[in-house]
Coordinates of C-alpha atoms and ligand atoms in Angstrom, one line a residue:
X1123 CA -16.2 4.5 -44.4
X1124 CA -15.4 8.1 -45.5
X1125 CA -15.7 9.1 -41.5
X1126 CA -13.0 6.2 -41.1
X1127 CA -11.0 7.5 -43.5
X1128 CA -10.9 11.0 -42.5
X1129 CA -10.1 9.7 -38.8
X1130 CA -7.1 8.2 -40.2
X1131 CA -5.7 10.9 -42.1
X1132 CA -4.2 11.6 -39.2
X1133 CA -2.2 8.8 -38.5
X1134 CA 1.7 9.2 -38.6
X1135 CA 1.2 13.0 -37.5
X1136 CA 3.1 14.3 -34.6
X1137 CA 1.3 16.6 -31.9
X1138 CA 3.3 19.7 -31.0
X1139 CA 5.8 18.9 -27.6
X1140 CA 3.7 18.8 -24.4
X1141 CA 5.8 20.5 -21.6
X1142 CA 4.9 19.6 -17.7
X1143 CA 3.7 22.7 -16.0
X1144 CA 5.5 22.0 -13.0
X1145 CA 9.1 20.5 -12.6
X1146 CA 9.4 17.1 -11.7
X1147 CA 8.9 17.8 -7.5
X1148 CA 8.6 16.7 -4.2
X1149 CA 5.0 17.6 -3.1
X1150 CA 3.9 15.9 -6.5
X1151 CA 5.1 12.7 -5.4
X1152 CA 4.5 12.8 -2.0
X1153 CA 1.0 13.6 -2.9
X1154 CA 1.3 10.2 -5.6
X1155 CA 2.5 8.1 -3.3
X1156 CA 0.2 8.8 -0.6
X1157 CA -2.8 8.2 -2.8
X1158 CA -1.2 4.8 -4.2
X1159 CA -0.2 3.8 -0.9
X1160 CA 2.9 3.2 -2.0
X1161 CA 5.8 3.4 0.7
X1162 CA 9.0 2.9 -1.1
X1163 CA 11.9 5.3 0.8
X1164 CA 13.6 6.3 -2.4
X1165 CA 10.7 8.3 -3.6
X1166 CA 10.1 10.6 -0.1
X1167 CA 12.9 10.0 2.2
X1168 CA 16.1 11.6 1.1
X1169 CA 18.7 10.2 3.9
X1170 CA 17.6 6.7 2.8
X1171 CA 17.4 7.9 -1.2
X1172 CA 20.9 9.3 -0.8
X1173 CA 22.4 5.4 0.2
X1174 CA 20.4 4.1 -2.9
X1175 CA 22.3 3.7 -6.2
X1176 CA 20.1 6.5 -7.1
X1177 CA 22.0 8.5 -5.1
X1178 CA 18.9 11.2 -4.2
X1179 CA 14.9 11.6 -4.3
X1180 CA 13.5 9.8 -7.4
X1181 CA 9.6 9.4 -9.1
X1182 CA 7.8 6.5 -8.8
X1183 CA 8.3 5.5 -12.4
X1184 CA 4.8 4.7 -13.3
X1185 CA 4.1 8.7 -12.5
X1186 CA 5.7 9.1 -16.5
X1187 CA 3.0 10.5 -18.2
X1188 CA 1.3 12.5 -15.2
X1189 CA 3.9 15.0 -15.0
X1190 CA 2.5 16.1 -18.7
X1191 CA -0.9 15.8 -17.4
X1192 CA -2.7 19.3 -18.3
X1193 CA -4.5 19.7 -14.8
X1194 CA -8.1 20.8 -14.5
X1195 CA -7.0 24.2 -16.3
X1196 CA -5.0 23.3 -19.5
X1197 CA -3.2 26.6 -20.7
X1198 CA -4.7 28.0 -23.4
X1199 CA -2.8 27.0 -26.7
X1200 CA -1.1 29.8 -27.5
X1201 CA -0.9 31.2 -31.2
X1202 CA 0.8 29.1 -33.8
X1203 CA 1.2 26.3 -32.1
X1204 CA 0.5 23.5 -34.3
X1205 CA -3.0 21.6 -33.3
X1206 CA -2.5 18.0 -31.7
X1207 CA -3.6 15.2 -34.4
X1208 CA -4.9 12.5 -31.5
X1209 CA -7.3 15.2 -29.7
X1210 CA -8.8 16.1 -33.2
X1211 CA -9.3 12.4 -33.7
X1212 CA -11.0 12.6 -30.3
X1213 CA -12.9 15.6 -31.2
X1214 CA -14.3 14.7 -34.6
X1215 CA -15.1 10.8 -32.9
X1216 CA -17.0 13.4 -29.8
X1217 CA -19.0 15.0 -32.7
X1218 CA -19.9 11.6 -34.1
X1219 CA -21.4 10.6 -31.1
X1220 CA -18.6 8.4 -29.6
X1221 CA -18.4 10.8 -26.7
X1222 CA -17.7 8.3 -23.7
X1223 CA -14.4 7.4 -23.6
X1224 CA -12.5 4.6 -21.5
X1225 CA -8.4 4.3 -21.7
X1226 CA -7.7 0.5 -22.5
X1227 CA -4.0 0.0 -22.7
X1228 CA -0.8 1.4 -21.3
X1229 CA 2.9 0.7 -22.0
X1230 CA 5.5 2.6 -20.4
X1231 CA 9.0 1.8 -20.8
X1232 CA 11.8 3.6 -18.5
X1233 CA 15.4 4.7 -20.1
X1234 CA 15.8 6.4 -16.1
X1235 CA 13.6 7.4 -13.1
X1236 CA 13.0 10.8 -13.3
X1237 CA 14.8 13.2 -10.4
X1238 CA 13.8 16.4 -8.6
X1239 CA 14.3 19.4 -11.0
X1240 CA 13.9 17.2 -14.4
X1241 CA 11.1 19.0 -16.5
X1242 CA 9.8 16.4 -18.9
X1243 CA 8.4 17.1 -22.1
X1244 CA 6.2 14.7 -23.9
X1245 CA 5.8 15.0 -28.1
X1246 CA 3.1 12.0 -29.2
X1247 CA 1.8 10.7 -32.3
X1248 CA -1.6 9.3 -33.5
X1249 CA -0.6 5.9 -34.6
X1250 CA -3.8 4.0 -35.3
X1251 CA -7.5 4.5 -35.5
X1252 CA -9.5 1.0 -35.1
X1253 CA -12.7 0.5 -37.6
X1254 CA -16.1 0.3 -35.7
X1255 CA -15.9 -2.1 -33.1
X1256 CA -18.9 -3.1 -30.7
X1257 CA -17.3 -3.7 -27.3
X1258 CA -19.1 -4.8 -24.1
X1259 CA -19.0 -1.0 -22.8
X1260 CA -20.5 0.2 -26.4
X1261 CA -20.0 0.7 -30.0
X1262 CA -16.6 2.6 -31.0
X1263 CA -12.9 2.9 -32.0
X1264 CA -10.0 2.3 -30.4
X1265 CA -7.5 5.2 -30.5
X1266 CA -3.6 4.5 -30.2
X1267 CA -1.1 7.2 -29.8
X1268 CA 2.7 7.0 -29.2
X1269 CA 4.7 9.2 -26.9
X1270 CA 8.1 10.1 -26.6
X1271 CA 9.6 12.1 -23.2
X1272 CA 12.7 13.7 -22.7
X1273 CA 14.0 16.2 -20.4
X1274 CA 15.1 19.3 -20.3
X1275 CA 18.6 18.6 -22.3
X1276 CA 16.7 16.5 -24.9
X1277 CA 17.4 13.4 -23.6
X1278 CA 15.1 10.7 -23.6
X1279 CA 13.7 9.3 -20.4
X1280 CA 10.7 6.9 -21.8
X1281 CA 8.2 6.0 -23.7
X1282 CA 4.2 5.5 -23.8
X1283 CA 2.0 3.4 -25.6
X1284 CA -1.4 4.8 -24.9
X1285 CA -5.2 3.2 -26.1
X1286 CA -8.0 4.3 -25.3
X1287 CA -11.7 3.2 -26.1
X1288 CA -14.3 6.3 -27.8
X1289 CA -17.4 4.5 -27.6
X1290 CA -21.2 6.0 -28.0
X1291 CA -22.8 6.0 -24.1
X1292 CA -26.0 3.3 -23.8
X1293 CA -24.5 1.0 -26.8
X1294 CA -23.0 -1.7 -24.9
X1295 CA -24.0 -5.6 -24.1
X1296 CA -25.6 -4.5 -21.0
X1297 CA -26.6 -0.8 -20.4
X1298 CA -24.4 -1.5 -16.9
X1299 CA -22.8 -3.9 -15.2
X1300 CA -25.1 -3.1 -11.8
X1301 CA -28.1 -3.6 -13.8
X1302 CA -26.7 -7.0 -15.0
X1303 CA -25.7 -8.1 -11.4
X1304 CA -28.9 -7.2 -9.5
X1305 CA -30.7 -9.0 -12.3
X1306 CA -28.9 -12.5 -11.3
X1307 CA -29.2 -11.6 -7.3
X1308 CA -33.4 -11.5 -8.1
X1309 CA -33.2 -15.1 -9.5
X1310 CA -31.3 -16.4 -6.5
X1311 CA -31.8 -17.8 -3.2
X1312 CA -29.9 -15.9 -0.3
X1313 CA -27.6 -17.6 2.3
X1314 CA -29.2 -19.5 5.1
X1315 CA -30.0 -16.7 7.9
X1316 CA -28.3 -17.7 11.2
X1317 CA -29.8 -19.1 14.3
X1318 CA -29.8 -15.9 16.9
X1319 CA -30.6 -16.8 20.2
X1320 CA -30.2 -14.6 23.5
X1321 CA -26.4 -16.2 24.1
X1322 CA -25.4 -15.3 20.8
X1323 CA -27.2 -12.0 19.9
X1324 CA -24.1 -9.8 20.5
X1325 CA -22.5 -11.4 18.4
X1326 CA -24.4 -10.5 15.7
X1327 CA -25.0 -7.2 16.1
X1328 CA -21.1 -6.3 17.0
X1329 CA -21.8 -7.4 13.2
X1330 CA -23.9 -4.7 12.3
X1331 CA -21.2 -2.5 13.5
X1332 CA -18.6 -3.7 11.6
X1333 CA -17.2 -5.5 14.9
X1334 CA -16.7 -8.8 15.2
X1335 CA -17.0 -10.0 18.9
X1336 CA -15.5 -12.9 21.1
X1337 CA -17.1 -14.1 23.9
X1338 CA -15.1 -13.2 27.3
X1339 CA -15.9 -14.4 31.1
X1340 CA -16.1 -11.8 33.2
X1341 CA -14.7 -14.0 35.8
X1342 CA -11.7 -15.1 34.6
X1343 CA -11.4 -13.5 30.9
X1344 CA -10.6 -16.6 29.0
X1345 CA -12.4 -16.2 25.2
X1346 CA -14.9 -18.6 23.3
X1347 CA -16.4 -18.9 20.3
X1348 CA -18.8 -20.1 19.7
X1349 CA -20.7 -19.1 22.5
X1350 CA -21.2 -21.1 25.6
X1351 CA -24.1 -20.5 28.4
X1352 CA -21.6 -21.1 31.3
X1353 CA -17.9 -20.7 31.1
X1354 CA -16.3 -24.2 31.6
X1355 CA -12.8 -22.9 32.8
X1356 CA -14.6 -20.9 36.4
X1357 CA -17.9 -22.3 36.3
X1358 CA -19.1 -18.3 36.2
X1359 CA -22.2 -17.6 34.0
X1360 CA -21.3 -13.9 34.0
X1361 CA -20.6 -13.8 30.4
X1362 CA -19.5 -10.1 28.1
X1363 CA -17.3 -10.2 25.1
X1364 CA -14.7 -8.0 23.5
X1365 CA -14.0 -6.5 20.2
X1366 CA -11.5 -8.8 18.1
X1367 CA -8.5 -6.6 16.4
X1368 CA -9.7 -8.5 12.8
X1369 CA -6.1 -10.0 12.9
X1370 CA -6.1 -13.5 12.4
X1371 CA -4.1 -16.5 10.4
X1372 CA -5.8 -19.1 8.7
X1373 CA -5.2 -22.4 10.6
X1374 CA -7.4 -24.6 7.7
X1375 CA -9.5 -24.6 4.8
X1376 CA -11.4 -26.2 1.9
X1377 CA -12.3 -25.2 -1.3
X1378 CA -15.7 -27.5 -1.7
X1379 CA -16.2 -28.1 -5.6
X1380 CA -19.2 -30.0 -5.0
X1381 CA -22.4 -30.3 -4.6
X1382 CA -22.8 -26.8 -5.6
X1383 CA -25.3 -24.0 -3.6
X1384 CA -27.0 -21.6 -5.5
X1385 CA -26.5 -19.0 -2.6
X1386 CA -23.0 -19.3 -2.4
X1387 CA -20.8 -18.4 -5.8
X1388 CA -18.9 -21.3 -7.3
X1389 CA -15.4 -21.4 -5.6
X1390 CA -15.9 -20.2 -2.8
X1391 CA -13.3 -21.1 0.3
X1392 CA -14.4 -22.2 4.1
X1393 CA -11.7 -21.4 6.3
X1394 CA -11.1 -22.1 10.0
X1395 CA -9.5 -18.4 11.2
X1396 CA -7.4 -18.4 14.2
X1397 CA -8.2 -14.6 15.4
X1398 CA -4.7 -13.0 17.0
X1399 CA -7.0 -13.3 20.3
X1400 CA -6.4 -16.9 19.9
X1401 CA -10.0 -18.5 19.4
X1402 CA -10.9 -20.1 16.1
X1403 CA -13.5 -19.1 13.5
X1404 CA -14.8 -21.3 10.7
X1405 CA -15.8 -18.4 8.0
X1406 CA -15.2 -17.4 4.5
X1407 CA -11.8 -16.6 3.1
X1408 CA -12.8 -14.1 0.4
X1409 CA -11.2 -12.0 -2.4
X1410 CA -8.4 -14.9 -3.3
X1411 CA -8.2 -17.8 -5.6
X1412 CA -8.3 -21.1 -4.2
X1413 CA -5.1 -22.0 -5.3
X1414 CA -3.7 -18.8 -3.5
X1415 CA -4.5 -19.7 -0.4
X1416 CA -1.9 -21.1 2.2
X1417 CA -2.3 -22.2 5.7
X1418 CA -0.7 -19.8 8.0
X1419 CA -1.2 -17.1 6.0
X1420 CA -1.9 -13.7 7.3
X1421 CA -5.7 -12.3 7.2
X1422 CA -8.1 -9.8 8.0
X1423 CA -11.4 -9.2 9.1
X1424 CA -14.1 -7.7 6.1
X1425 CA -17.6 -7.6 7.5
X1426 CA -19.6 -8.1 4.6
X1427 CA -23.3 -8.9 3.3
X1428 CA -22.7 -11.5 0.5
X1429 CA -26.3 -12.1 -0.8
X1430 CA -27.0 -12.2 2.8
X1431 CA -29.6 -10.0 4.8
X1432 CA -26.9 -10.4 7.6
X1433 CA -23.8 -8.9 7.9
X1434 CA -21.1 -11.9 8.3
X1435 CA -17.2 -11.9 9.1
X1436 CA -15.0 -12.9 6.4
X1437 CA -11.7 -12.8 6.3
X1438 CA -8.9 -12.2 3.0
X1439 CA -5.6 -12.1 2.9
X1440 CA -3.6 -9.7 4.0
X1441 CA -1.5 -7.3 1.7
X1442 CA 1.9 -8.5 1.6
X1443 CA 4.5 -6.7 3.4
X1444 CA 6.9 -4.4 1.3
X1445 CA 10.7 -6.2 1.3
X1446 CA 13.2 -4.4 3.0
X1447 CA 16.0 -5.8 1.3
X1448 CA 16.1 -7.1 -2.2
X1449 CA 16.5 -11.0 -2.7
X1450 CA 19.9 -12.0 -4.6
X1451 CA 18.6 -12.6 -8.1
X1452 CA 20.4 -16.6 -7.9
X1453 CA 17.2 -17.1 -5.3
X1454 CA 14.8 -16.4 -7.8
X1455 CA 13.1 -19.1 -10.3
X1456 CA 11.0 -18.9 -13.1
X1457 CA 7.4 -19.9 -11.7
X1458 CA 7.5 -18.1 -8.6
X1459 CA 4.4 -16.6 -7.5
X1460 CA 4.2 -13.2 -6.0
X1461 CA 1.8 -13.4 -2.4
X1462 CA -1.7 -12.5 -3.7
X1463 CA -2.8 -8.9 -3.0
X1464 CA -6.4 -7.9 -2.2
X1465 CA -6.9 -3.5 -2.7
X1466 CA -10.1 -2.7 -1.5
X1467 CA -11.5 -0.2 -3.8
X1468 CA -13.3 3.6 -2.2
X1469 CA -14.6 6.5 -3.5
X1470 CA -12.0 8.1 -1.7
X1471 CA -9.2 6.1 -3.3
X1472 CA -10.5 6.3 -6.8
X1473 CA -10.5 10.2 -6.4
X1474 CA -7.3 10.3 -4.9
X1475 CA -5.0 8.5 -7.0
X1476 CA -7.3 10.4 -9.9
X1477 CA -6.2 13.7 -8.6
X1478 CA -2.9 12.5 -8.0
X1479 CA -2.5 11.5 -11.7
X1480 CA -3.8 15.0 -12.9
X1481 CA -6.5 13.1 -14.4
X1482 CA -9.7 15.3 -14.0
X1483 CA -12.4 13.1 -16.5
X1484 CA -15.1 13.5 -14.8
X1485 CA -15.6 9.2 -14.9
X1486 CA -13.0 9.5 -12.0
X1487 CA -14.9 12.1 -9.5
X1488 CA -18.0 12.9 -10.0
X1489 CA -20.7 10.1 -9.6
X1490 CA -23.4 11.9 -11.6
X1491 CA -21.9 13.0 -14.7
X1492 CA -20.0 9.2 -15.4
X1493 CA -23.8 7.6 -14.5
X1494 CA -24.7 9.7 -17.4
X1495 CA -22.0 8.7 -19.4
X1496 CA -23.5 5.1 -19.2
X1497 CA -21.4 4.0 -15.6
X1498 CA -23.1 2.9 -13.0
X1499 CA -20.4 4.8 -10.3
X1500 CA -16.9 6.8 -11.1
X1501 CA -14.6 4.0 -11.9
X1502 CA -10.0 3.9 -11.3
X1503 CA -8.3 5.8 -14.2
X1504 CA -5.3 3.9 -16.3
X1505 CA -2.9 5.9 -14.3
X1506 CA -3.9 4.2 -11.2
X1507 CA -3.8 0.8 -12.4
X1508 CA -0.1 1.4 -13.4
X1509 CA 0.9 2.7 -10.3
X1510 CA -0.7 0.0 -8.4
X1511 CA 0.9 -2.7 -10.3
X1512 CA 4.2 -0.7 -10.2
X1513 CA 3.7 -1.0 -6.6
X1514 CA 2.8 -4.5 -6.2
X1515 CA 6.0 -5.5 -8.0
X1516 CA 8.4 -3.1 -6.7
X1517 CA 7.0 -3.8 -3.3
X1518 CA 7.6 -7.4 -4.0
X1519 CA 11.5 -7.1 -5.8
X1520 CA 12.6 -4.2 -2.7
X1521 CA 13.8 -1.6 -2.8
X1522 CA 17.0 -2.0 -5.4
X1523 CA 15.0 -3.3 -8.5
X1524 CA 14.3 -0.9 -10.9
X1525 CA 11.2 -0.9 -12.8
X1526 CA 12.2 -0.6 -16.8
X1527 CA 8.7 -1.8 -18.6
X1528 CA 5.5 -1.6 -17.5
X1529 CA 2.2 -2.9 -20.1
X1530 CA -1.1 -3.3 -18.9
X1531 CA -4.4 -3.9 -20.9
X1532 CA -7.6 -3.7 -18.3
X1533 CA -11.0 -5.1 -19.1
X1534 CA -13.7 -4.9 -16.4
X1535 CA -13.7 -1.3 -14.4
X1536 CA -12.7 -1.1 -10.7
X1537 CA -16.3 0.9 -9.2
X1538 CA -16.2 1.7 -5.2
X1539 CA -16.6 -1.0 -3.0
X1540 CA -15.1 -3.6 -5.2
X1541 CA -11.8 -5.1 -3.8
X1542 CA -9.0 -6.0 -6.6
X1543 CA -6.8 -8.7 -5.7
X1544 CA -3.4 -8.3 -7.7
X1545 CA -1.5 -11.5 -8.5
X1546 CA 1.7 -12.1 -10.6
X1547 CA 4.3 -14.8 -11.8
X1548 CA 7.9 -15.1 -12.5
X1549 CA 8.0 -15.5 -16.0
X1550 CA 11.5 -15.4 -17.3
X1551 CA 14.9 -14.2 -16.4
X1552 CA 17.4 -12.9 -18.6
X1553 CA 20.6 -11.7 -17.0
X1554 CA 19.1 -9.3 -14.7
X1555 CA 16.4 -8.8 -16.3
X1556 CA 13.6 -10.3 -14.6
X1557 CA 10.3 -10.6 -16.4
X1558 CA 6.7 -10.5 -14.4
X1559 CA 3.1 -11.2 -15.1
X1560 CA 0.7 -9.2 -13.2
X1561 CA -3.1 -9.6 -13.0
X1562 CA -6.0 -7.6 -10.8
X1563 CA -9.7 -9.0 -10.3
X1564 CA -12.4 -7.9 -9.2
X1565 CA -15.6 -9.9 -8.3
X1566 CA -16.7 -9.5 -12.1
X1567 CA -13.6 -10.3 -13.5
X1568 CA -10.1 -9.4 -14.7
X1569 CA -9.7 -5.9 -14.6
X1570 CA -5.8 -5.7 -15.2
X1571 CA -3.4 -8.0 -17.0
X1572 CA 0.1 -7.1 -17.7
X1573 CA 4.0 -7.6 -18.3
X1574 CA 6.6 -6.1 -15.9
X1575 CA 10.2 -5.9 -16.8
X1576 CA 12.0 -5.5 -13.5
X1577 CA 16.0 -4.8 -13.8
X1578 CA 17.9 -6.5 -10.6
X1579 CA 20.9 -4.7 -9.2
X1580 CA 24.7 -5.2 -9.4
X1581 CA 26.4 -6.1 -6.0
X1582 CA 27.8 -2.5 -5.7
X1583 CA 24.5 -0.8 -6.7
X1584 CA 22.2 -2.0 -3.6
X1585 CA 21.7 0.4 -1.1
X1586 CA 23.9 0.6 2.0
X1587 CA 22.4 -1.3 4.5
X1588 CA 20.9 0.6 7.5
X1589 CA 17.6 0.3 9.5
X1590 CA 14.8 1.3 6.9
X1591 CA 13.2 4.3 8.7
X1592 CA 9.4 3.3 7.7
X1593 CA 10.3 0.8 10.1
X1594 CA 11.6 2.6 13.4
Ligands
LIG1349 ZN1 -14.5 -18.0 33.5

């Protein structure tokens, strides 16, 4: 108790002001929004910025607290500078033996976006320290600190609720989550293996490649699947095939509910593709909840190896196209559902958008160093998550909402190779405000849930209309 009470000594303290190194700038964002994928015109393009009721180049919102982000080289403190109360808190847990840490929650809330030239200075305090808890990941406390930013005149510009999880490595339910999943794969039987014969060989190892092939005459170049012997438009038994683009709309589907198959995971979705070639499928629709899923909808090849020696095509949904214009608010109802969006997950991408945050904890880069740390692989910083969902919402309002609040708690981690599919709801709407919930899975389970306040636009503030240039 009298380490608990020394930890919390500190609350109510205020750290010293944290000033960005850099001015809020071009190559920053650029660099942000490549990583996020994230192709609103307001923050890169200034000819389209300058017709937007921001009137020139704005931040992506969710980028608040990364402009304070000290870098892989923090400047040395310099001399009587008074010693931040949250990192002694994480220093003194670190000596305790709570020396993995994991960020839990973020809260932003935007006064404005932030323009070129703004330098942004952050001043926190510690405002809670959590007793022992024991947490799936491990044994620890939850840290909470509070940050104000404000420019360079003082103003404000936001505000950050910020948790994050100091936990002792090796203490948690399972030691890791791969261990726990290749556990259950031992115990179960794999997918039936498929038939391969000589007419249908290619097809499986276009598979292999990641291809997924149609049958084509080579007489007259109409397309089957499945596979026929002799082609039954020219009678020709010259048979080759061609790679399929991975385009394809779903034309039909079930979700069976019962009996159940041990090899197949409960809710699972058979779907008859229609490929953009034109021939039809029947395959898995993957990475979406049942009740997601809409004939006609827009998906995409995934070759994958689902507790399968083989690899099989399955298709998800697409992500959904960014709006070019934004909706009059009178169209909009409580209830709505935003168009489900799977993000597949890469080392690359995790990296990326880690670099791109300024975040260099070595859980976000360097495979070795978070295994020993208790991870099974580098797993997406908070930053990321933000700026994902800050995408997915802004992508879905267009380009003339402005984002004001943005909370998210996450629970499992997003590893490589996992694909996150974001969903989200119309929850209320007050005025213009419009409020969202927001939700990311992965195959384990929710890894972001959150509340998006999302401001809509007067008449006069929506941006004058010309050709969007992403689009010429
Ligand atoms: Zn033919």
């Amino acid at each position: 108790m009298d380490f608990l009470k020394t930890l919390r000594e500190k609350i109510g303290e205020q750290g010293p002001p944290l000033s960005s190194r850099d001015a809020v700038n071009q190559a920053m964002i650029r660099h942000w929004c490549d990583a996020m994928e994230d192709d609103h015109p307001v923050y890169t393009d200034p000819e389209w910025a300058a017709r937007s009721q921001h009137g020139e180049i704005v931040a992506p919102p969710a980028m608040l607290n990364a402009w304070t982000m000290q870098g892989l080289r923090p400047p040395a403190p310099s001399a009587g500078v008074t010693s931040d109360p949250a990192s002694e808190v994480y220093e003194a847990l670190d000596r305790a033996g709570f020396t993995s840490v994991v960020a839990t929650n973020s809260e932003h809330e935007y006064d404005r976006y932030l323009r070129l030239g703004d330098l942004i200075s952050g001043t926190s305090h510690l405002t809670e320290v959590s007793e022992e808890k024991a947490t799936g990941l491990g044994v620890g406390h939850f840290v909470t600190t509070e940050t104000d930013f404000r420019d360079q005149h003082g103003d404000p510009v936001g505000r950050m609720l910020f948790r994050i999880l100091k936990f002792r490595p090796g203490t948690g339910r399972t030691s890791s989550l791969a261990d726990a999943s290749s556990a259950q794969a031992g115990e179960r039987p794999s997918r039936p293996a498929p038939a391969i014969s000589r007419d249908t060989r290619f097809f499986w190892e276009g598979l292999e490649n990641g291809e997924l092939r149609i049958q084509r005459c080579e007489g007259c170049a109409e397309l089957f699947h499945p596979p026929v012997v002799r082609c039954p438009v020219c009678g020709g038994y010259a048979m080759g095939w061609q790679a399929a683009t991975g385009r394809a709309q779903l034309y039909s589907f079930v979700a069976p509910e019962y009996p159940h198959f041990a090899a197949f995971d409960p809710g699972y979705i058979v779907g008859l593709v229609e490929l953009e070639e034109g021939t039809r499928l029947l395959t898995n629709i993957v990475d979406v909840d049942p009740d997601e899923v809409k004939v006609g909808m827009g998906l995409e090849l995934v070759v994958r190896s689902d507790n399968s020696d083989q690899p099989l095509p399955m298709f998800r949904p697409v992500r959904p196209e960014r709006r070019k214009e934004t909706p009059r608010l009178e169209t909009l109802k409580v209830g709505e559902r935003l168009e489900a969006c799977p993000i597949p997950i890469t080392t690359t991408s995790i990296v990326a958008t880690a670099m791109a945050s300024r975040d260099y904890q070595d859980v976000h880069h360097d495979r070795e160093l978070a295994q020993h740390r208790g991870s099974p692989d580098i797993f997406m910083n908070i930053l990321t998550t933000s700026g994902i969902c800050a995408r997915y919402v802004t992508d879905w309002g267009g380009p003339d909402v402005m984002l004001k609040r943005l909370a998210i708690r996450l629970g499992v981690p997003n590893y490589p190779g996992d694909t996150m599919t974001m969903k989200g709801c119309v929850e209320a709407i007050r005025g213009r405000q419009v409020e969202l919930s927001v939700s990311g899975r992965n195959r384990v389970g929710p890894h972001v849930t959150g509340e998006v306040q999302l401001e809509w636009p007067k008449d006069g503030d929506r941006t004058a209309p010309l050709a969007d240039p992403s689009t010429q």
